[in-house]
Tab-separated table of C-alpha atoms in Angstrom:
chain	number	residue	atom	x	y	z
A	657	UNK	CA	-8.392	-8.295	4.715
A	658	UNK	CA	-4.992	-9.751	5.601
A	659	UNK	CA	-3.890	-13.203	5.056
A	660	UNK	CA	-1.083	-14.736	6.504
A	661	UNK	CA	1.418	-16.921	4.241
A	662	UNK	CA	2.713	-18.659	7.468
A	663	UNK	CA	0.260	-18.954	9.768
A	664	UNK	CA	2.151	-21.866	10.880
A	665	UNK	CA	4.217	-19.719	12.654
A	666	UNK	CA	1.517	-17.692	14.223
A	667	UNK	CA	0.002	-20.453	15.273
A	668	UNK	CA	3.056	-21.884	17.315
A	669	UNK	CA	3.249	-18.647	18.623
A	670	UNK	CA	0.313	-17.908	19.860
A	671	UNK	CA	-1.053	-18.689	23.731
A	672	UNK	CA	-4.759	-18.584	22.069
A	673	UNK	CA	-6.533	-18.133	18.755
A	674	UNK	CA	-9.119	-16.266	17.717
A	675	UNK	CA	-10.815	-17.033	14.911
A	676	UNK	CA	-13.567	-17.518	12.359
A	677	UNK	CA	-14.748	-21.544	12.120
A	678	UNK	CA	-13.766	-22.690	8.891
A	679	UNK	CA	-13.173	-26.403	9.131
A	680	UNK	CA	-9.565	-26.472	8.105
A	681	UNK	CA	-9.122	-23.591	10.790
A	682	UNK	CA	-11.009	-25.613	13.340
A	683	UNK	CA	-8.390	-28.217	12.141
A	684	UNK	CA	-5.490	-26.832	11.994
A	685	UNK	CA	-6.393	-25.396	15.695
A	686	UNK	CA	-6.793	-29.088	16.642
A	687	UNK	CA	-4.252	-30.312	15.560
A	688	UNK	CA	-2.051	-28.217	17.385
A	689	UNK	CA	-3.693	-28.613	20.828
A	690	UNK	CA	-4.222	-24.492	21.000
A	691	UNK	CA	-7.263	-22.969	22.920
A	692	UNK	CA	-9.475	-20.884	20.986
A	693	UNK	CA	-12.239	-18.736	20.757
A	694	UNK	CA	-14.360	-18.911	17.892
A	695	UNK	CA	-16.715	-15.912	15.532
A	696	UNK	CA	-18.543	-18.165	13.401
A	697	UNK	CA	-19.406	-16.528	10.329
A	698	UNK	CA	-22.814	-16.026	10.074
A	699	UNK	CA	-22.695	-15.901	6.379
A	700	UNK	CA	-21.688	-19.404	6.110
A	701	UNK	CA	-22.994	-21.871	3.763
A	702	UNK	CA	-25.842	-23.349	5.636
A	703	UNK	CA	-24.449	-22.234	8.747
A	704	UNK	CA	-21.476	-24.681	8.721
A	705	UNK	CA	-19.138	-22.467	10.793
A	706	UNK	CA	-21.921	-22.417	13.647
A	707	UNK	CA	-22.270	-26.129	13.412
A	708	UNK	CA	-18.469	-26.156	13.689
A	709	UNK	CA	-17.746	-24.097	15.950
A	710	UNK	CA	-20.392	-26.074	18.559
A	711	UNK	CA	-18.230	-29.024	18.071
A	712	UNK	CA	-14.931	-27.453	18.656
A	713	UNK	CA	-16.675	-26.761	21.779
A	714	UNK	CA	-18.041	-29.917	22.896
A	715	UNK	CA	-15.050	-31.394	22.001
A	716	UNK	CA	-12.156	-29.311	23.060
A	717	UNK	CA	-13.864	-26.649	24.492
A	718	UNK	CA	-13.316	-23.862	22.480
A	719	UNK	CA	-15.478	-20.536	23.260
A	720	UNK	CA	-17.748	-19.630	20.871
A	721	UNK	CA	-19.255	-15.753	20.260
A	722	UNK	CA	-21.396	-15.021	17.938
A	723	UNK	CA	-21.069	-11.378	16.186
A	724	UNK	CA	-24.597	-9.990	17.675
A	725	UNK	CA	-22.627	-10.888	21.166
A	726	UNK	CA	-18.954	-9.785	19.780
A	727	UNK	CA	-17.625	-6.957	21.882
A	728	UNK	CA	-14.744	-5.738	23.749
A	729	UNK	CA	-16.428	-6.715	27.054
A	730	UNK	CA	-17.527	-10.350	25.696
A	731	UNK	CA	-14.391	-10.792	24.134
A	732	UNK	CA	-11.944	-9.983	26.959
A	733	UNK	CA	-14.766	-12.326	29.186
A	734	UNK	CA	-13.683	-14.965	27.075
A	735	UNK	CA	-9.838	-14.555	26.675
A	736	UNK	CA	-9.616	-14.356	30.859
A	737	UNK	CA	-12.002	-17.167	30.735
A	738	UNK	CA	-9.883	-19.463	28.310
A	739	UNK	CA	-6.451	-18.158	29.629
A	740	UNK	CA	-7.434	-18.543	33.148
A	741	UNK	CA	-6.498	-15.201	34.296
């Protein structure tokens, strides 16, 4: 798996993210005002990224997918959706 040193950068960058829903992710994503779509990990501890990923969208209104919904079809749903194209 890849990690980015500046995601900083990438985040500025970037019209949308798409993520998993750590909290410091959800966060950082915040922070900087970006939409996002969120993949909570299933695997979480206690299933804190679902939790947190159903706040990001009550309160900005991120989209959420789970991975037994994850596909090219939801996914691409959800980018027009977000994007507004």
């Amino acid at each position: 798996m890849m990690f980015l040193r500046t995601i900083g950068v990438a985040y500025a960058a970037a019209d949308l993210v798409v993520s998993r829903s750590g909290a410091m992710t959800c966060s950082e994503i915040m922070a900087l005002g970006k939409p996002s779509i969120l993949i909570p990990s299933p695997h979480s501890d206690e299933g804190d990224q679902v939790r947190t990923a159903s706040l990001m969208a009550d309160i900005v209104g991120s989209k959420v997918i789970t991975e037994e919904e994850l596909d090219s079809i939801t996914l691409r749903a959800a980018m027009e959706d977000v994007l507004g194209n």
